[in-house]
């Protein structure tokens, strides 16, 4: 194993676990020593990631599980649905997997969210491990136990809170990530600055080029800092009674873009990138931040290779369609849309916003 290995702990009582961050971790058997023993393991991956990395993961797991099965899902957000979820259950049942079977999610957020949901529900719950292979999954989706699939009427609408036993972030796997996907991951990295840590935001402004070049030291610092912030938030509010919602900065607008364009057209992180600009602009119009803050955030998002303008999701009634989609957001209450706003740099809060203000933001922010 290449050193140094960094660790972040998620403190949730008897559901606590650690996130291992470093190079060369995927195939290192000692990392998995704390995962429950069982006779069977199932590696869940997709048709892109499985052929690249499943063999390495098997190397690490061979001494630990007598039988290691594999299921490869079709690749893409548009497959994050009931029909494809069923393939995981088909694999588990056809291989006679019992309630001790350990699932390994090897892939990005789509594989991680689906595997987590399958683990939460197979035989009412089996252990699982997150092995995130995208930047987005390493800094966000693999940590904190949110699992879900999409419904045609809304994103991530069906799911469960279910924590993994371990998260293994091997920075080496990011080398094969397409540039567009890497940028999408940077959206979730950037979000941690405005909501929690402006010193980290300033570090990102200085180091965005090193990150874009996938410099290992810069990546290790960014992944660790993001996981530390997420660990703090999840430790304080695991089931999103309040605070955890701040992690969805930019997501209300972003989810509307993703759903409105049809899942898979815009990447999740791209929607979040444009959505953060919109949410920052909304915060400015609510008098919470100044124009310079919005300018800095927009510039950083642009330098990360992300869109800074929303998409036209309905040529006839763009604003109406945004509002309609945002009303089914999980943060909406009684049809009232609630937004994560920046309540001063480095601090976030949930707020409802008058429709007229939201309309104005959308009108100003969609692509010309
Ligand atoms: P993804 O899982 O679709 O992966 C992006 C693409 O990269 C896919 O084509 C995948 O096959 C490919 N890929 C993955 N790793 C690779 C590698 N190392 N080399 C080459 N190709 C690789 O997308 P994502 O951005 O990782 O995740 C987005 C999903 O995560 C969304 O469904 C979103 O809702 C979810 N999400 C969940 C949470 C949560 O808390 N659970 C948080 C944020 C996002
Ligand atoms: N990605 C948002 C959360 O984990 O709560």
XYZ file of C-alpha atoms and ligand atoms in Angstrom:
417
model
C 0.000 0.000 0.000
C 1.305 3.461 -0.841
C 1.535 5.858 2.084
C 0.309 8.006 3.611
C -3.130 6.630 4.284
C -5.511 9.202 5.706
C -8.574 8.363 7.747
C -11.732 10.228 8.640
C -14.166 8.779 11.151
C -17.937 9.038 11.006
C -19.185 8.968 14.588
C -22.655 7.461 14.775
C -22.526 5.260 17.862
C -22.789 1.600 16.919
C -23.076 2.611 13.254
C -19.726 4.421 13.224
C -17.246 3.695 10.462
C -14.109 5.055 8.838
C -13.252 6.510 5.484
C -9.809 5.478 4.201
C -8.234 7.901 1.719
C -5.016 7.312 -0.233
C -3.300 5.708 -3.205
C -3.227 1.998 -3.965
C -5.995 1.113 -1.517
C -8.347 -0.880 -3.733
C -6.388 -4.141 -3.750
C -5.005 -3.893 -0.204
C -6.469 -6.760 1.901
C -5.643 -5.228 5.303
C -8.018 -2.333 4.683
C -11.042 -4.603 4.710
C -10.130 -6.441 7.923
C -12.852 -4.705 9.946
C -15.664 -5.638 7.550
C -17.849 -8.493 8.888
C -16.781 -12.025 7.978
C -19.137 -14.006 5.770
C -18.978 -16.839 3.284
C -20.264 -14.706 0.430
C -19.623 -11.269 -0.995
C -21.304 -9.560 -3.934
C -19.451 -6.880 -5.855
C -21.943 -4.522 -7.477
C -20.471 -2.384 -10.227
C -21.353 -1.244 -13.715
C -20.279 -2.148 -17.222
C -17.681 0.658 -17.279
C -16.092 0.399 -13.831
C -16.331 -3.379 -13.316
C -13.956 -4.274 -16.166
C -11.464 -1.632 -14.946
C -11.350 -2.360 -11.208
C -13.358 -5.411 -10.060
C -10.343 -7.738 -10.434
C -8.267 -5.521 -8.097
C -11.017 -5.513 -5.494
C -11.332 -9.296 -5.777
C -7.612 -9.581 -5.026
C -8.192 -7.808 -1.730
C -11.265 -9.863 -0.835
C -10.167 -13.344 -1.944
C -8.760 -14.408 1.403
C -11.859 -13.218 3.241
C -14.838 -14.619 1.331
C -15.166 -18.163 -0.016
C -17.485 -17.007 -2.787
C -17.296 -13.620 -4.463
C -20.036 -12.926 -6.994
C -20.327 -9.957 -9.277
C -23.202 -8.104 -10.900
C -22.606 -5.395 -13.493
C -25.401 -2.865 -13.924
C -25.919 -0.769 -17.047
C -24.067 2.528 -16.771
C -25.899 5.813 -16.290
C -28.231 7.907 -14.146
C -31.141 6.867 -16.372
C -30.694 3.321 -15.017
C -31.016 4.330 -11.373
C -34.496 2.833 -11.155
C -36.581 -0.092 -9.889
C -35.975 -2.301 -12.909
C -32.201 -2.137 -12.585
C -32.284 -2.354 -8.773
C -34.080 -5.652 -9.256
C -30.980 -7.051 -10.959
C -29.081 -6.786 -7.682
C -31.797 -8.769 -5.893
C -31.850 -11.258 -8.791
C -28.099 -11.798 -8.345
C -28.361 -12.124 -4.565
C -31.186 -14.640 -4.723
C -29.902 -16.668 -7.656
C -26.548 -17.122 -5.881
C -28.292 -18.126 -2.650
C -26.833 -15.173 -0.724
C -27.785 -15.202 2.948
C -28.288 -12.354 5.426
C -24.572 -12.199 6.248
C -23.558 -11.556 2.654
C -21.541 -8.362 2.278
C -22.220 -6.083 -0.675
C -19.396 -3.999 -2.164
C -20.444 -0.944 -4.161
C -17.670 -0.387 -6.703
C -18.485 2.682 -8.758
C -19.762 6.221 -8.689
C -22.774 7.643 -6.913
C -25.267 5.730 -9.022
C -23.808 2.330 -8.138
C -23.275 3.445 -4.527
C -26.826 4.726 -4.037
C -28.372 1.633 -5.626
C -26.161 -0.867 -3.821
C -26.814 0.885 -0.519
C -30.560 0.712 -1.069
C -30.308 -2.959 -2.049
C -28.240 -3.642 1.098
C -30.790 -1.782 3.236
C -33.641 -3.927 1.986
C -32.227 -7.370 1.111
C -33.382 -9.680 3.910
C -34.176 -6.448 5.816
C -30.562 -5.375 5.804
C -27.122 -6.800 5.003
C -23.726 -5.104 5.507
C -22.179 -3.115 2.678
C -18.959 -1.315 1.842
C -18.582 1.736 -0.348
C -15.670 1.727 -2.794
C -16.317 5.023 -4.577
C -14.587 5.491 -7.929
C -15.673 9.021 -8.878
C -14.593 12.221 -7.198
C -18.230 13.029 -6.475
C -18.741 9.693 -4.755
C -15.513 10.025 -2.727
C -16.393 13.442 -1.329
C -20.116 13.030 -0.950
C -22.357 10.175 -2.002
C -20.438 7.266 -0.438
C -20.418 8.966 2.969
C -23.374 9.437 5.266
C -25.749 6.624 4.376
C -28.188 8.209 1.963
C -29.299 5.598 -0.543
C -31.922 5.957 -3.246
C -33.253 5.391 -6.713
C -35.041 7.894 -8.959
C -38.713 8.073 -9.906
C -39.744 9.622 -13.235
C -41.414 12.383 -11.212
C -38.500 13.161 -8.955
C -34.894 12.408 -8.218
C -33.816 10.148 -5.330
C -37.428 9.943 -4.193
C -37.321 6.311 -3.094
C -34.637 5.240 -0.675
C -33.415 4.746 2.863
C -30.826 5.938 5.343
C -28.405 3.042 5.676
C -24.780 3.388 6.694
C -21.913 1.413 5.139
C -19.353 -0.499 7.216
C -16.393 1.221 5.559
C -15.599 3.650 2.743
C -12.443 3.146 0.668
C -11.384 6.175 -1.400
C -8.525 5.110 -3.659
C -7.302 8.281 -5.394
C -5.601 6.251 -8.150
C -8.925 5.221 -9.697
C -9.665 8.874 -10.471
C -7.047 8.717 -13.255
C -9.481 6.973 -15.593
C -12.402 9.278 -14.848
C -13.499 11.285 -17.916
C -12.826 15.040 -17.615
C -16.520 15.923 -17.598
C -17.162 13.545 -14.698
C -14.174 14.855 -12.803
C -15.512 18.410 -13.106
C -18.919 17.224 -11.931
C -17.216 15.915 -8.797
C -15.573 19.263 -8.233
C -19.043 20.808 -7.906
C -19.596 18.803 -4.718
C -16.081 19.672 -3.536
C -16.706 23.388 -4.062
C -20.041 23.330 -2.224
C -18.325 22.611 1.112
C -16.618 26.024 1.038
C -19.615 28.393 0.988
C -21.649 26.251 3.389
C -18.988 25.502 6.003
C -15.415 26.637 5.476
C -14.332 29.764 3.619
C -10.656 28.959 4.322
C -11.188 25.776 2.303
C -12.920 27.893 -0.361
C -9.839 30.142 -0.555
C -7.622 27.026 -0.714
C -9.721 25.838 -3.662
C -9.316 29.179 -5.421
C -5.535 28.744 -5.140
C -5.436 25.037 -5.953
C -8.159 24.487 -8.541
C -5.576 24.074 -11.319
C -3.690 21.404 -9.337
C -6.985 19.622 -8.730
C -7.903 19.831 -12.415
C -4.484 18.244 -13.127
C -5.451 15.495 -10.617
C -2.426 16.179 -8.470
C -2.446 13.463 -5.773
C -1.517 15.710 -2.845
C -4.160 18.288 -3.765
C -6.738 15.548 -4.224
C -5.878 13.925 -0.905
C -6.297 17.253 0.884
C -9.600 18.061 -0.862
C -11.140 14.608 -0.362
C -10.109 14.565 3.297
C -11.414 18.072 4.045
C -14.741 17.376 2.311
C -15.140 14.094 4.201
C -14.285 15.829 7.495
C -16.974 18.450 6.929
C -19.485 15.847 5.846
C -18.583 13.691 8.875
C -19.309 16.617 11.194
C -22.652 17.389 9.574
C -23.796 13.759 9.388
C -22.592 13.107 12.943
C -24.796 15.969 14.144
C -27.857 15.234 12.000
C -27.786 11.788 10.425
C -31.396 11.721 9.235
C -31.635 15.309 8.080
C -33.882 16.710 10.773
C -32.350 20.086 9.920
C -28.630 20.817 9.579
C -27.828 18.077 7.042
C -29.951 19.835 4.429
C -27.147 22.378 3.983
C -25.270 19.692 2.053
C -27.872 20.221 -0.647
C -26.671 23.721 -1.491
C -27.420 24.237 -5.194
C -29.306 20.958 -5.414
C -32.880 22.309 -5.537
C -32.183 24.175 -8.773
C -29.789 21.427 -9.902
C -32.286 18.594 -9.435
C -34.854 20.564 -11.455
C -32.352 20.852 -14.304
C -31.466 17.154 -14.121
C -35.078 16.000 -14.073
C -36.235 18.658 -16.548
C -33.574 17.746 -19.104
C -34.151 14.000 -18.593
C -31.800 12.035 -16.314
C -28.377 11.589 -17.893
C -28.457 14.689 -20.137
C -26.862 16.935 -17.515
C -24.627 15.256 -14.964
C -25.682 15.615 -11.335
C -22.588 17.709 -10.574
C -23.230 19.946 -13.570
C -26.729 20.656 -12.296
C -25.255 21.361 -8.861
C -22.649 23.698 -10.405
C -25.238 25.863 -12.166
C -27.610 25.379 -9.224
C -25.059 26.807 -6.759
C -24.753 29.948 -8.877
C -28.541 30.260 -8.837
C -28.750 29.636 -5.094
C -25.966 32.169 -4.460
C -27.802 34.708 -6.588
C -30.975 33.994 -4.621
C -29.002 34.545 -1.405
C -27.763 37.892 -2.763
C -31.287 38.966 -3.624
C -32.368 38.019 -0.093
C -29.665 40.386 1.185
C -27.534 37.623 2.730
C -24.334 37.874 0.660
C -22.821 40.527 -1.560
C -22.183 40.526 -5.303
C -18.473 39.852 -4.792
C -19.260 36.540 -3.101
C -21.458 35.493 -6.034
C -18.717 36.560 -8.458
C -16.022 34.533 -6.631
C -18.206 31.438 -6.474
C -19.223 31.737 -10.131
C -15.577 32.152 -11.183
C -14.461 29.072 -9.231
C -17.277 26.952 -10.650
C -16.330 28.095 -14.160
C -12.631 27.290 -13.578
C -13.675 23.800 -12.512
C -15.080 23.284 -16.011
C -18.718 23.464 -14.924
C -21.707 25.318 -16.360
C -22.509 28.556 -14.556
C -25.883 29.096 -16.222
C -28.959 26.903 -15.826
C -30.562 25.062 -18.728
C -33.805 25.851 -20.516
C -35.869 22.868 -19.460
C -39.108 23.933 -21.168
C -39.070 26.339 -24.104
C -42.731 27.330 -23.543
C -42.759 27.811 -19.796
C -39.245 27.542 -18.419
C -39.885 29.223 -15.083
C -43.148 27.332 -14.553
C -41.452 23.997 -15.160
C -38.624 24.811 -12.738
C -41.157 25.751 -10.060
C -43.193 22.615 -10.714
C -40.141 20.349 -10.407
C -38.802 22.160 -7.356
C -42.115 21.671 -5.540
C -41.480 17.902 -5.456
C -38.015 18.423 -3.947
C -37.656 16.587 -0.617
C -36.985 19.876 1.144
C -40.354 21.279 0.005
C -42.993 21.395 2.721
C -46.709 21.701 1.933
C -45.878 22.779 -1.626
C -43.602 25.577 -0.401
C -40.139 25.396 -1.929
C -37.321 25.757 0.589
C -33.795 26.608 -0.476
C -30.361 26.229 1.018
C -29.087 29.783 0.999
C -25.720 31.187 1.985
C -26.388 33.108 5.140
C -23.036 34.893 5.055
C -19.891 33.283 3.552
C -19.136 29.918 5.147
C -22.592 29.566 6.699
C -25.745 28.059 5.226
C -29.405 28.057 6.212
C -32.738 26.758 4.915
C -35.186 29.409 3.800
C -38.414 29.602 1.861
C -38.225 32.275 -0.843
C -41.053 34.222 -2.454
C -42.000 32.828 -5.874
C -41.395 36.223 -7.477
C -37.770 36.225 -6.331
C -37.204 32.655 -7.481
C -38.772 33.509 -10.834
C -36.399 36.432 -11.246
C -33.370 34.256 -10.439
C -34.399 31.627 -12.969
C -35.108 34.231 -15.629
C -31.666 35.764 -15.094
C -29.735 32.528 -14.834
C -30.859 30.249 -17.624
C -28.589 29.805 -20.658
C -29.198 32.446 -23.335
P -21.998 7.973 -11.822
O -22.100 6.986 -10.764
O -22.973 7.910 -12.948
O -20.528 7.922 -12.427
C -20.187 8.793 -13.448
C -19.615 8.059 -14.676
O -18.262 7.748 -14.440
C -20.293 6.771 -15.019
O -20.348 6.624 -16.416
C -19.362 5.733 -14.412
O -19.463 4.487 -15.045
C -18.034 6.363 -14.680
N -16.964 6.004 -13.762
C -17.061 5.884 -12.425
N -15.844 5.697 -11.904
C -14.982 5.679 -12.931
C -13.576 5.546 -13.019
N -12.810 5.456 -11.941
N -13.006 5.567 -14.243
C -13.784 5.731 -15.349
N -15.100 5.889 -15.329
C -15.691 5.869 -14.124
O -22.103 9.464 -11.252
P -21.543 10.179 -9.950
O -21.298 11.565 -10.358
O -20.470 9.415 -9.302
O -22.772 10.139 -8.947
C -23.970 10.795 -9.232
C -25.065 10.149 -8.433
O -24.773 10.283 -7.051
C -26.419 10.762 -8.654
O -27.339 9.724 -8.853
C -26.704 11.501 -7.369
O -28.056 11.565 -7.074
C -25.962 10.666 -6.379
N -25.580 11.379 -5.160
C -25.886 10.797 -3.984
C -25.510 11.398 -2.807
C -25.770 10.716 -1.502
O -25.569 11.337 -0.447
N -26.165 9.468 -1.499
C -24.809 12.607 -2.836
C -24.504 13.172 -4.061
C -24.898 12.537 -5.232
N -25.459 14.712 -0.402
C -26.284 15.247 0.602
C -26.290 14.436 1.853
O -25.597 13.466 1.975
O -27.017 14.751 2.744
